[in-house]
Amino acid sequence: MMETNTTSILALVAAGSIVGVIVSFWSKIKSFFQSISNYLVITVSLDWRSTHIVSSYLFAHCKRSKFSSFCYHCLELFVKPIRRKQYVPMEGLGNGTLLFWKGFRPLWISSGRSDSEGSADRKVVFIRWTFEADKLILDSFAYCNNLRANDNDRKRFYVKHVTKPKNFDGDDQKRRTSYESSDYNEDISFRQYRPLKWDYADLGTNAAIDDPVSVLCLSSDMQDAVEEARFWIRSEDWYTTRGIPWKRGWLLWGSPGTGKTSLARAIAQELDLPVYSYDLASMANDTMLNAWSEMMTAAPCMALIEDIDSVFAGRKNVLAAGKMKDSLTFDCLLNCIDGIEQCNGLFVVVTTNTIASLDPALGGSSGGETSSARPGRIDRLIKCGPLDKTGMFKMCKRILPGSPAEWEQVIASGLQAIDTPAQFQERCARAAFELGNERLKLKAKAQG
């Protein structure tokens, strides 16, 4: 009996030794194969912005394998062939792993860790010698940069409306410093996805108007300002060599409907500038400073501040006594427009209905109706008023091209009423509609 127990114990000890040897060798074998794997397989980590750029490159230049996970997104984009915005189905990276092929070379892009803000990093994995990590990244960035710089169908112009977040659920510090920024025109941002129906060239910016300024009816002063803006955008070196900041500031003033916003937008489109439109009524100092700092990373760009008289009367924020706990101060606004930080490449456009209510620090009225009281911050005051006869003739010719006999009467009515551009445009459109209806009636009567 004792011999049996001893034999059993010895057998267990031997088995344990064998298991120990196997585990020890297995650990070494595993380490060996892990070393080989680390040598043969290259892993590249990407932050969220690099992920967008690399995925744009992969979707454009590689074949996506169908034997991997799928993730679809809904993007609202302008579709050029139908000339309107639509919901466009797009494939994105999702949370799984996607396999791409560049020729016979496989490449995987997988989800990585997520940070506290919920932005997921990614990992690109490929076999050594099939790709070079540096070249892959450089090619991806060159592709996206070339889209911005050289593709005539990809304009820099877009509009971002900057306001405080709605229904923010967070601490007070984040509430004061956070803001929303919504794109109304897109450049390369959607290329991190693969469109299921349209081509990339079919999506993005509405380029229906090649010469946006030409359709406006401008006074001589406004036309002169347009020429000034054209000189400014092509004269960065001219400003730099003379030690002058490469920035410009306009104050557009006049009654509603006189084309202040239309002029600002047309200038931004022609100069191909992104536009950041600020909702001052919703913003606090920290919010404004953060948003302004981010905007400057897109320079050259336009900062558009509309109807400033509805927020500031002189230096007083007329909304501060209302519901807002933290309101934007006038000093903070001035520091953004012309503070200690460099603002090279910035085109500031401020609009107001009543110039008399503005403080001289923003151009004000002390310099007169055309001369700014504060050059360097606001360089030029531009009055936007009713249309003159020349402007009305130009608009009639555009809206009523086949009815020159009607122009004289329409123009006479507009001059008598002292129409603004918006009012005269409606007058012309109504006349065109009535003439069109009359012609349809006559045609129907002739056919009947």
CSV table of N, CA, C and O in Angstrom, one decimal, residues 226-239 246 270-271:
chain,number,residue,atom,x,y,z
A,226,VAL,N,-14.4,96.0,-52.8
A,226,VAL,CA,-14.2,94.7,-53.4
A,226,VAL,C,-12.8,94.6,-54.0
A,226,VAL,O,-12.0,93.7,-53.8
A,227,GLU,N,-12.4,95.7,-54.7
A,227,GLU,CA,-11.0,95.7,-55.3
A,227,GLU,C,-10.0,95.7,-54.2
A,227,GLU,O,-8.9,95.1,-54.3
A,228,GLU,N,-10.2,96.4,-53.1
A,228,GLU,CA,-9.3,96.4,-52.0
A,228,GLU,C,-9.2,95.0,-51.4
A,228,GLU,O,-8.0,94.5,-51.1
A,229,ALA,N,-10.3,94.2,-51.3
A,229,ALA,CA,-10.2,92.9,-50.8
A,229,ALA,C,-9.4,92.0,-51.7
A,229,ALA,O,-8.6,91.1,-51.3
A,230,ARG,N,-9.6,92.1,-53.0
A,230,ARG,CA,-8.8,91.3,-54.0
A,230,ARG,C,-7.3,91.6,-53.9
A,230,ARG,O,-6.5,90.7,-54.0
A,231,PHE,N,-7.0,92.9,-53.6
A,231,PHE,CA,-5.5,93.2,-53.4
A,231,PHE,C,-5.0,92.6,-52.2
A,231,PHE,O,-3.9,92.0,-52.1
A,232,TRP,N,-5.8,92.6,-51.1
A,232,TRP,CA,-5.4,92.1,-49.8
A,232,TRP,C,-5.1,90.6,-49.9
A,232,TRP,O,-4.0,90.2,-49.3
A,233,ILE,N,-5.9,89.8,-50.5
A,233,ILE,CA,-5.7,88.3,-50.5
A,233,ILE,C,-4.4,87.9,-51.2
A,233,ILE,O,-3.8,86.9,-50.9
A,234,ARG,N,-4.0,88.7,-52.2
A,234,ARG,CA,-2.8,88.3,-52.9
A,234,ARG,C,-1.6,89.0,-52.5
A,234,ARG,O,-0.5,88.9,-53.2
A,235,SER,N,-1.6,89.8,-51.4
A,235,SER,CA,-0.5,90.6,-51.0
A,235,SER,C,0.1,90.4,-49.7
A,235,SER,O,0.5,91.3,-49.0
A,236,GLU,N,0.1,89.1,-49.3
A,236,GLU,CA,0.7,88.7,-48.0
A,236,GLU,C,2.2,89.2,-47.9
A,236,GLU,O,2.6,89.8,-46.9
A,237,ASP,N,2.9,89.0,-49.0
A,237,ASP,CA,4.3,89.4,-49.0
A,237,ASP,C,4.5,90.9,-48.9
A,237,ASP,O,5.4,91.4,-48.3
A,238,TRP,N,3.6,91.6,-49.6
A,238,TRP,CA,3.6,93.0,-49.6
A,238,TRP,C,3.4,93.6,-48.2
A,238,TRP,O,4.2,94.5,-47.8
A,239,TYR,N,2.5,93.0,-47.4
A,239,TYR,CA,2.3,93.4,-46.0
A,239,TYR,C,3.5,93.1,-45.2
A,239,TYR,O,4.0,93.9,-44.4
A,246,TRP,N,-0.9,91.5,-41.8
A,246,TRP,CA,-1.7,91.1,-42.9
A,246,TRP,C,-3.1,90.8,-42.5
A,246,TRP,O,-3.5,89.6,-42.3
A,270,GLU,N,-15.3,84.6,-53.2
A,270,GLU,CA,-14.3,85.0,-54.3
A,270,GLU,C,-12.9,84.8,-53.8
A,270,GLU,O,-12.1,84.3,-54.5
A,271,LEU,N,-12.7,85.2,-52.5
A,271,LEU,CA,-11.3,85.1,-52.0
A,271,LEU,C,-11.0,83.7,-51.5
A,271,LEU,O,-9.9,83.4,-51.1
